[in-house]
Short mmCIF file of C-alpha atoms in Angstrom, two decimals:
data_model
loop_
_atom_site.label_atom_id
_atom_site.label_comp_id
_atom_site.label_asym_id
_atom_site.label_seq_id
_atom_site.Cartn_x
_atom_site.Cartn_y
_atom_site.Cartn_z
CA UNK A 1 -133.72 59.92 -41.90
CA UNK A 2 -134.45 61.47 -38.40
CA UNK A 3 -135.44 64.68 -38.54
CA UNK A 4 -133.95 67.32 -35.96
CA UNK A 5 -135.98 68.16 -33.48
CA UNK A 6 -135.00 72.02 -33.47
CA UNK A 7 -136.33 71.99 -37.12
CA UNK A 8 -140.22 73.04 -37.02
CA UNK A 9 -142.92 72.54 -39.47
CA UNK A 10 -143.45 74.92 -41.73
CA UNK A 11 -147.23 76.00 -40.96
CA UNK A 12 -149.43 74.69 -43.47
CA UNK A 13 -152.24 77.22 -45.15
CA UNK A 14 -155.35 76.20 -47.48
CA UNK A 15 -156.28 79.09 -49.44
CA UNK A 16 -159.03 79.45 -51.49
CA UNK A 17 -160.02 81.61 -54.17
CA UNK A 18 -156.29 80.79 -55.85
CA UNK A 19 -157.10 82.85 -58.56
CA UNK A 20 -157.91 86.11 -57.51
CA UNK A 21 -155.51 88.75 -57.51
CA UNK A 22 -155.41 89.10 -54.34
CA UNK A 23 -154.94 85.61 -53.25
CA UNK A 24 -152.32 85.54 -55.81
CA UNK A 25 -150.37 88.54 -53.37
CA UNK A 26 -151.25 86.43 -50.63
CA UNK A 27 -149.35 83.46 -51.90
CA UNK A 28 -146.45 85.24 -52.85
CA UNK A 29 -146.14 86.75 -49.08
CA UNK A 30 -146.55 83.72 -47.68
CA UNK A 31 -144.64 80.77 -50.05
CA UNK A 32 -141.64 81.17 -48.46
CA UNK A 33 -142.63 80.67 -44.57
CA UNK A 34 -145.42 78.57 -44.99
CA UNK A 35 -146.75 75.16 -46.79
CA UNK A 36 -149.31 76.48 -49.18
CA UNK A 37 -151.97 74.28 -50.70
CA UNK A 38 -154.23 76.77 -53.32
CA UNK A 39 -157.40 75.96 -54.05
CA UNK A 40 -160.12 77.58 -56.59
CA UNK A 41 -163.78 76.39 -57.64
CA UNK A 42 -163.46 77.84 -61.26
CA UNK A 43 -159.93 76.92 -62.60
CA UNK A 44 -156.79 75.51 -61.47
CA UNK A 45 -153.91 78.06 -60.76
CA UNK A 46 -150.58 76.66 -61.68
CA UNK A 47 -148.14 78.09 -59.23
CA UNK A 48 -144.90 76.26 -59.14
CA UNK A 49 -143.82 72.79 -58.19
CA UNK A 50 -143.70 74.00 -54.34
CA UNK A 51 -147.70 75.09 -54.39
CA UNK A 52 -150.14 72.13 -54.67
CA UNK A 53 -152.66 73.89 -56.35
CA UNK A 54 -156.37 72.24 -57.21
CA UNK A 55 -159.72 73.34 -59.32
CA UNK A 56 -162.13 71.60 -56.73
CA UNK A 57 -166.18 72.50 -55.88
CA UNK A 58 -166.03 73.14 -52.37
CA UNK A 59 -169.37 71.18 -52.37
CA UNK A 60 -167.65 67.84 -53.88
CA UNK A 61 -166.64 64.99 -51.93
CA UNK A 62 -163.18 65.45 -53.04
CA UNK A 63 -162.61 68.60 -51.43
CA UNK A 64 -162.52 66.90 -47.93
CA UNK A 65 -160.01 64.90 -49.41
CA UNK A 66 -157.62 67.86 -48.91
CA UNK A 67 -158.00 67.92 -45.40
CA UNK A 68 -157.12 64.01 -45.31
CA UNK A 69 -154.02 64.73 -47.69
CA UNK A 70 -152.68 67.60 -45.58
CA UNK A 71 -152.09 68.94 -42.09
CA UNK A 72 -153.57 72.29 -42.62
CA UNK A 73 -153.47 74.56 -39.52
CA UNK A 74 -155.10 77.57 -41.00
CA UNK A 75 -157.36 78.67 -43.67
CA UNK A 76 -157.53 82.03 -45.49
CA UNK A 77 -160.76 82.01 -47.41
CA UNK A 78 -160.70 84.39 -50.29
CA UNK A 79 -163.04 82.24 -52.82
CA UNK A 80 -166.18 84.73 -52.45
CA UNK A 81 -167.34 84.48 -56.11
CA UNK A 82 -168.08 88.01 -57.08
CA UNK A 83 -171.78 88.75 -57.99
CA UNK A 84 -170.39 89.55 -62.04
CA UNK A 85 -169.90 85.52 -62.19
CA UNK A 86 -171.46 82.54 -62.82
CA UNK A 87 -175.13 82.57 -62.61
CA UNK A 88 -177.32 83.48 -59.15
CA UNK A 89 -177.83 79.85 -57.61
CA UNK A 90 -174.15 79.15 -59.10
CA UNK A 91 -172.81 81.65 -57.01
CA UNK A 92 -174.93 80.94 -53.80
CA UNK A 93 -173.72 77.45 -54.02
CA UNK A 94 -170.11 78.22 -54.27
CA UNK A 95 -170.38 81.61 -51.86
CA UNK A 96 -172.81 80.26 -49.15
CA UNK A 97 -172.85 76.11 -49.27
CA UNK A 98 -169.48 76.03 -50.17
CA UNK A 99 -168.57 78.48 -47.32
CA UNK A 100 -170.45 76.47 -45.06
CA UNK A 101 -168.68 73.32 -46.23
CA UNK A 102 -165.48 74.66 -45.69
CA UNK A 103 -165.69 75.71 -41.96
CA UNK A 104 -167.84 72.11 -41.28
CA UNK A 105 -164.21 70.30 -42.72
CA UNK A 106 -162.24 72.91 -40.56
CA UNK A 107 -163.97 72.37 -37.30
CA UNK A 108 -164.18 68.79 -38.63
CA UNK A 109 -160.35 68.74 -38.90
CA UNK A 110 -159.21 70.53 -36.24
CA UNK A 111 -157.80 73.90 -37.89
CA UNK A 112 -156.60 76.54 -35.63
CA UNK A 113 -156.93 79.82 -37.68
CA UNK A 114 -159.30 80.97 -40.48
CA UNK A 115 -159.36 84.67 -42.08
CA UNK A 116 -162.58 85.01 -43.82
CA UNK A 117 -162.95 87.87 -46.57
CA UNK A 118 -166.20 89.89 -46.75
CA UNK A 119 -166.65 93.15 -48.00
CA UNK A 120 -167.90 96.42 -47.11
CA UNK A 121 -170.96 96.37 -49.08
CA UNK A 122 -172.91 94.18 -46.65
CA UNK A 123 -173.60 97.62 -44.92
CA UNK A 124 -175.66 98.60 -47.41
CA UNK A 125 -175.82 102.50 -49.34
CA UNK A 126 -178.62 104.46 -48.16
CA UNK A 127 -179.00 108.04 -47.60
CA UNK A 128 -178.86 107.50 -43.64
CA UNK A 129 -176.30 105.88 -43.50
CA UNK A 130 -173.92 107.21 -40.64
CA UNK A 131 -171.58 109.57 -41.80
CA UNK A 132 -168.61 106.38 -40.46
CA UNK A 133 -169.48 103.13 -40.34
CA UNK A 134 -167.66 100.73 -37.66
CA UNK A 135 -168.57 97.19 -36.77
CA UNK A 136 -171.22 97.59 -34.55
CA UNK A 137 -173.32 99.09 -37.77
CA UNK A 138 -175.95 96.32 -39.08
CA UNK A 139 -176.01 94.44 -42.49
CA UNK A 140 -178.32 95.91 -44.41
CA UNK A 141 -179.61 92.70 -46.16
CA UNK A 142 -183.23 93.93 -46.18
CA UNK A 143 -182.18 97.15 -48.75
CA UNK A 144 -179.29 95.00 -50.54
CA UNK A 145 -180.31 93.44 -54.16
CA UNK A 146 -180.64 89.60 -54.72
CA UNK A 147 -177.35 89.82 -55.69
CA UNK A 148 -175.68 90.96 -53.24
CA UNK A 149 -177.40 88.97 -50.40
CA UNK A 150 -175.44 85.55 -50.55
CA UNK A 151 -172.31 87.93 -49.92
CA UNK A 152 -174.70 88.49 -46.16
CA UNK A 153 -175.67 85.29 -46.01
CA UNK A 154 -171.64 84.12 -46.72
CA UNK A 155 -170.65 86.61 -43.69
CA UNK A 156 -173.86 85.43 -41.60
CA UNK A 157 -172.32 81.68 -42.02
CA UNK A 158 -168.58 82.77 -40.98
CA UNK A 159 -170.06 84.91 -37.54
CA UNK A 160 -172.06 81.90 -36.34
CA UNK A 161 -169.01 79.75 -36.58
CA UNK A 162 -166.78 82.59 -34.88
CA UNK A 163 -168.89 82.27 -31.68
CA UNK A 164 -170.32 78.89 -31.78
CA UNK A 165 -166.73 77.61 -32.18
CA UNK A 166 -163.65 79.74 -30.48
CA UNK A 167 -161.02 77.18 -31.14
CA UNK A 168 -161.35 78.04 -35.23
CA UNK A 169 -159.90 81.53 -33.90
CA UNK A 170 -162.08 83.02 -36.85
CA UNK A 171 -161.39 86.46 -38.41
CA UNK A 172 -163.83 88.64 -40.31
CA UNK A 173 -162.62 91.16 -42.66
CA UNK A 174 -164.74 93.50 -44.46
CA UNK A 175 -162.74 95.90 -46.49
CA UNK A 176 -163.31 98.61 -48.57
CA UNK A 177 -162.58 99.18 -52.51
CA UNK A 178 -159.90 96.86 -54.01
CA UNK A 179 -158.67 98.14 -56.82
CA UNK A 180 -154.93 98.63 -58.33
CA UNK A 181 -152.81 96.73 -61.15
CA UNK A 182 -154.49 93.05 -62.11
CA UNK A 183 -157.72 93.84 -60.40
CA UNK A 184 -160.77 93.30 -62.82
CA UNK A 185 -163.68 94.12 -60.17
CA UNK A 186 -166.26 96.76 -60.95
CA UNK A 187 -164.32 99.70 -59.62
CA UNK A 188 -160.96 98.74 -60.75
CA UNK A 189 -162.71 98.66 -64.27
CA UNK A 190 -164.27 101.85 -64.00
CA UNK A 191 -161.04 103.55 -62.75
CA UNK A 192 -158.90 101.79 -65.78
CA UNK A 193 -161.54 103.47 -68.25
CA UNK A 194 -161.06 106.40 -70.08
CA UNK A 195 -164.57 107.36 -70.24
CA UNK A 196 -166.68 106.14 -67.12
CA UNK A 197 -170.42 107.18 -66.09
CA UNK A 198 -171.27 109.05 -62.84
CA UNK A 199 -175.30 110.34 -62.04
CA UNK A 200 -176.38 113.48 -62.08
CA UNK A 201 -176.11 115.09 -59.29
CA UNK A 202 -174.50 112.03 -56.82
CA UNK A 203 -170.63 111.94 -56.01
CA UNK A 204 -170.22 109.81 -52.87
CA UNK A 205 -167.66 109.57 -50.76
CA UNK A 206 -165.43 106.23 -51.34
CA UNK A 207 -163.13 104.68 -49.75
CA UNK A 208 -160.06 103.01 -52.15
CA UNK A 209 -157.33 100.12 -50.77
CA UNK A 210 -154.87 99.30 -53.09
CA UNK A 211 -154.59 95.25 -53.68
CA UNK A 212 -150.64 95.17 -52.38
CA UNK A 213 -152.11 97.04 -49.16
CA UNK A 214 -154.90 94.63 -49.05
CA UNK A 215 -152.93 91.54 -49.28
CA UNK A 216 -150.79 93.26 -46.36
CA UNK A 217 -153.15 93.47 -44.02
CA UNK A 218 -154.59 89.70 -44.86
CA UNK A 219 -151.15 88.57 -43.88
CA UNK A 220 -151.30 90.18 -40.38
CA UNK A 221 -154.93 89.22 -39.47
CA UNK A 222 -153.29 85.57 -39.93
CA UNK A 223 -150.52 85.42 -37.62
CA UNK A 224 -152.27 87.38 -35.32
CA UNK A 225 -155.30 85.10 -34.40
CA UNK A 226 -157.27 87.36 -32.95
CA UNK A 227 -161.16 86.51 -33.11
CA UNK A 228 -163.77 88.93 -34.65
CA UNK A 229 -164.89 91.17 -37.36
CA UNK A 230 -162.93 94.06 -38.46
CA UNK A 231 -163.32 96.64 -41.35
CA UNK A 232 -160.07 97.26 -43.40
CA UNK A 233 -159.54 100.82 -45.12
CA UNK A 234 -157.30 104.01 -44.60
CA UNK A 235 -158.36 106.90 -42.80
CA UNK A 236 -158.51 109.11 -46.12
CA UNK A 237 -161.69 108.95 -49.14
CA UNK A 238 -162.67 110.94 -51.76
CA UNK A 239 -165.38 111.92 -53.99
CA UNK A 240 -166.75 109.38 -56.79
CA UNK A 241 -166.10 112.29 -59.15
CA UNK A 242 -163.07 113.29 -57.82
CA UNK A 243 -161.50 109.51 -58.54
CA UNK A 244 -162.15 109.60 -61.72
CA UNK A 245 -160.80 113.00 -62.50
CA UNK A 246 -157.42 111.79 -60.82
CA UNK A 247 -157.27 108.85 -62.77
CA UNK A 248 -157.46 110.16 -66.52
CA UNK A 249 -161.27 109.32 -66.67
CA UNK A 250 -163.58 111.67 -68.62
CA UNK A 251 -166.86 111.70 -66.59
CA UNK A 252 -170.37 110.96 -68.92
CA UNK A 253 -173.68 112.23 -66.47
CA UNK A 254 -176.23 109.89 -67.06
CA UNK A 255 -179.54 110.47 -65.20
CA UNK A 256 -180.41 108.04 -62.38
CA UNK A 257 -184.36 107.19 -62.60
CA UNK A 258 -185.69 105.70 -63.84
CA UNK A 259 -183.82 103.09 -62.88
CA UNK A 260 -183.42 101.08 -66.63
CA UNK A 261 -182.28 104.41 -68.15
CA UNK A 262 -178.40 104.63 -66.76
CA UNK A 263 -178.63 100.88 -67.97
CA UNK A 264 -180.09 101.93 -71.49
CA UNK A 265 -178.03 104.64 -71.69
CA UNK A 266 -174.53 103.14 -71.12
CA UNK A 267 -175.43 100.56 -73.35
CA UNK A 268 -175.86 102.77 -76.45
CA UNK A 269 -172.35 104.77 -75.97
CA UNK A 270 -170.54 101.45 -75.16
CA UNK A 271 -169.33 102.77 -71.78
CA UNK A 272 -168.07 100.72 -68.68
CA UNK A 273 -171.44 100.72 -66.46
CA UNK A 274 -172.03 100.22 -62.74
CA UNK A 275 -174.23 96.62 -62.54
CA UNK A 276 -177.71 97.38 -60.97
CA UNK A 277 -176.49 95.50 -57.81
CA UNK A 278 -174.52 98.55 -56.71
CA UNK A 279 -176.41 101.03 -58.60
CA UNK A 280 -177.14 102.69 -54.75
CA UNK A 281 -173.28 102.67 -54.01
CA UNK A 282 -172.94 105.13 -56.90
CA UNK A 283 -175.20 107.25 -54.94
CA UNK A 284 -174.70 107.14 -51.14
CA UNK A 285 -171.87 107.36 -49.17
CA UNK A 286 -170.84 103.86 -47.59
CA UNK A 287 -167.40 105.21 -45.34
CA UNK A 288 -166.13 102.37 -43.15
CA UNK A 289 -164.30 103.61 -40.07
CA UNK A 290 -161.03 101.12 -40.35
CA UNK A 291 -159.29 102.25 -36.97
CA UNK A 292 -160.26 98.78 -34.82
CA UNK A 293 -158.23 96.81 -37.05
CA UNK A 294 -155.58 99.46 -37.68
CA UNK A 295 -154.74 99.60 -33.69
CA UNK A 296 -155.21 96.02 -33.41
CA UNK A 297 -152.87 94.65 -36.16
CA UNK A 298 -151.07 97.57 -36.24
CA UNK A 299 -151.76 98.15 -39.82
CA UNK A 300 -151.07 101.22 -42.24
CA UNK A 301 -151.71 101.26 -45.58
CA UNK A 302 -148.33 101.81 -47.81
CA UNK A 303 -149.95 103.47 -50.72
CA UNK A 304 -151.48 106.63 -50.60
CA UNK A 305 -154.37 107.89 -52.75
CA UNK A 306 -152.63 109.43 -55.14
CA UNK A 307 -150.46 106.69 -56.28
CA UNK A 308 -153.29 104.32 -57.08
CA UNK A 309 -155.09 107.07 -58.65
CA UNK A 310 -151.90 107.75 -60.73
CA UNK A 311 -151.49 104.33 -61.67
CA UNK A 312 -154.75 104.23 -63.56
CA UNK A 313 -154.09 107.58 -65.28
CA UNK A 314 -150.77 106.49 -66.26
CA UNK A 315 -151.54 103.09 -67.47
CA UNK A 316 -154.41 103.61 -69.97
CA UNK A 317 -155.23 101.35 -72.73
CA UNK A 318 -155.14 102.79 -76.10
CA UNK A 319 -158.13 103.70 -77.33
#
């Protein structure tokens, strides 16, 4: 059977990082104008008979297979394995080799569009930080942990192929806090507590972006393929402290040197704790100025403040 030629493909998306929460928002905005083929390096996704879906190492032969299999036109990498899993060289593999793997296949294959997701903390917290960081500001790789570097050297990977190859139309996104319903990072944990630790004397500034808002603003860096980096976040933040008051959390001072006793400390009253990676973000103010990609993609976060606050306080787990 012939088909019509008024009748258009479907565009045809590899996304990785299937399943993440936010990829999983991402799929649902996109299944019904677009071919989806969902990929993850940990476990395989099952998402309906429409969404090929695959548990493949980006590093593994078989993952170029995918590009043989289908006509993919765009890529949304979300698979940045979060520094809370799998081991160090684990994670570097997947994060780094397998980052560099996938844009190889892509300019390999001759893909059109990729949307790469970073995140805000390759800025680094220190006290000097400007009081609004845009995306002229370096990465801070030299003050970040060893945990946090691959996440720099992920984001180094993704720029060189921006310029060194145009046709990939690439787009960087560095966003700030995820958090909101299904989101099991460090601060969505910490905000779904009922107890949660702060230090003495240190109540930063943050910036929070709830998931559905998140996933919005994916969607529009995608079918608008315009090259570059961008930060994502609203134009409103508020205190550490101040969070966790709003959402229901009773705040336990710990002090912050030296640096094993916060560690030692939440440890003995069972609490939620901040991992030592981001044990400076707890401290210093790290306030991403969001307003390039806001005018560009004409993005406004939905949610306000106080609703994601007020889902947290309203949706506590019995203690």
């Amino acid at each position: 059977m012939n088909v019509p030629k008024n009748i258009q493909r479907k565009p045809q998306i590899l996304i990785t990082g299937a399943a993440g929460a936010t990829a999983q928002r991402v799929i649902e905005r996109l299944r019904e104008t677009c071919d989806l083929v969902a990929v993850d390096a940990r476990i395989q996704v099952p998402l309906g008979d429409d969404i090929p879906s695959y548990c493949i190492d980006f590093n593994h032969r078989s993952f170029e297979d995918l590009f043989r299999r289908y006509q993919f036109d765009g890529v949304i990498h979300l698979g940045r394995i979060r520094s809370s899993q799998l081991t160090r060289l684990r994670r570097y593999n997947a994060n780094v080799l397998g980052t560099q793997k996938l844009l190889d296949l892509s300019h390999k294959y001759g893909i059109q569009r990729i949307v790469v997701l970073s995140t805000f903390h390759v800025y680094g917290a220190m006290a000097y930080n400007p009081a609004l960081i845009d995306e002229s500001a370096p990465m801070k790789s030299a003050g970040l942990s060893a945990d946090l570097i691959d996440s720099v050297e992920l984001e180094n990977l993704a720029n060189l192929y921006l310029w060194r190859f145009p046709e990939l139309n690439i787009t960087i996104l560095r966003p700030c806090n995820i958090v909101g319903p299904s989101v099991q990072n460090t601060m969505g944990r910490l905000l779904a507590s009922h107890r949660a630790p702060v230090l003495a004397g240190f109540s930063p500034m943050m910036q929070f972006m709830h998931i559905d808002d998140m996933a919005d603003a994916i969607v529009l860096a995608y079918n608008k393929p315009v090259r570059g980096i961008f930060n994502v976040a609203s134009d409103d933040w508020v205190a550490y402290q101040r969070a966790l008051e709003l959402s229901g959390c009773t705040r336990i001072p710990v002090p912050s040197i030296p640096p094993v006793l916060p560690r030692l400390i939440l440890r003995t009253l069972r609490l939620q704790s901040f991992p030592a990676y981001l044990m400076e973000f707890f401290k210093y103010p790290v306030v991403i100025d969001g307003q390039a990609f806001a005018k560009e993609f004409g993005f406004q976060p939905k949610r306000p403040l106080k609703e994601i606050f007020r889902f947290y306080r309203d949706n506590k787990r019995p203690l």
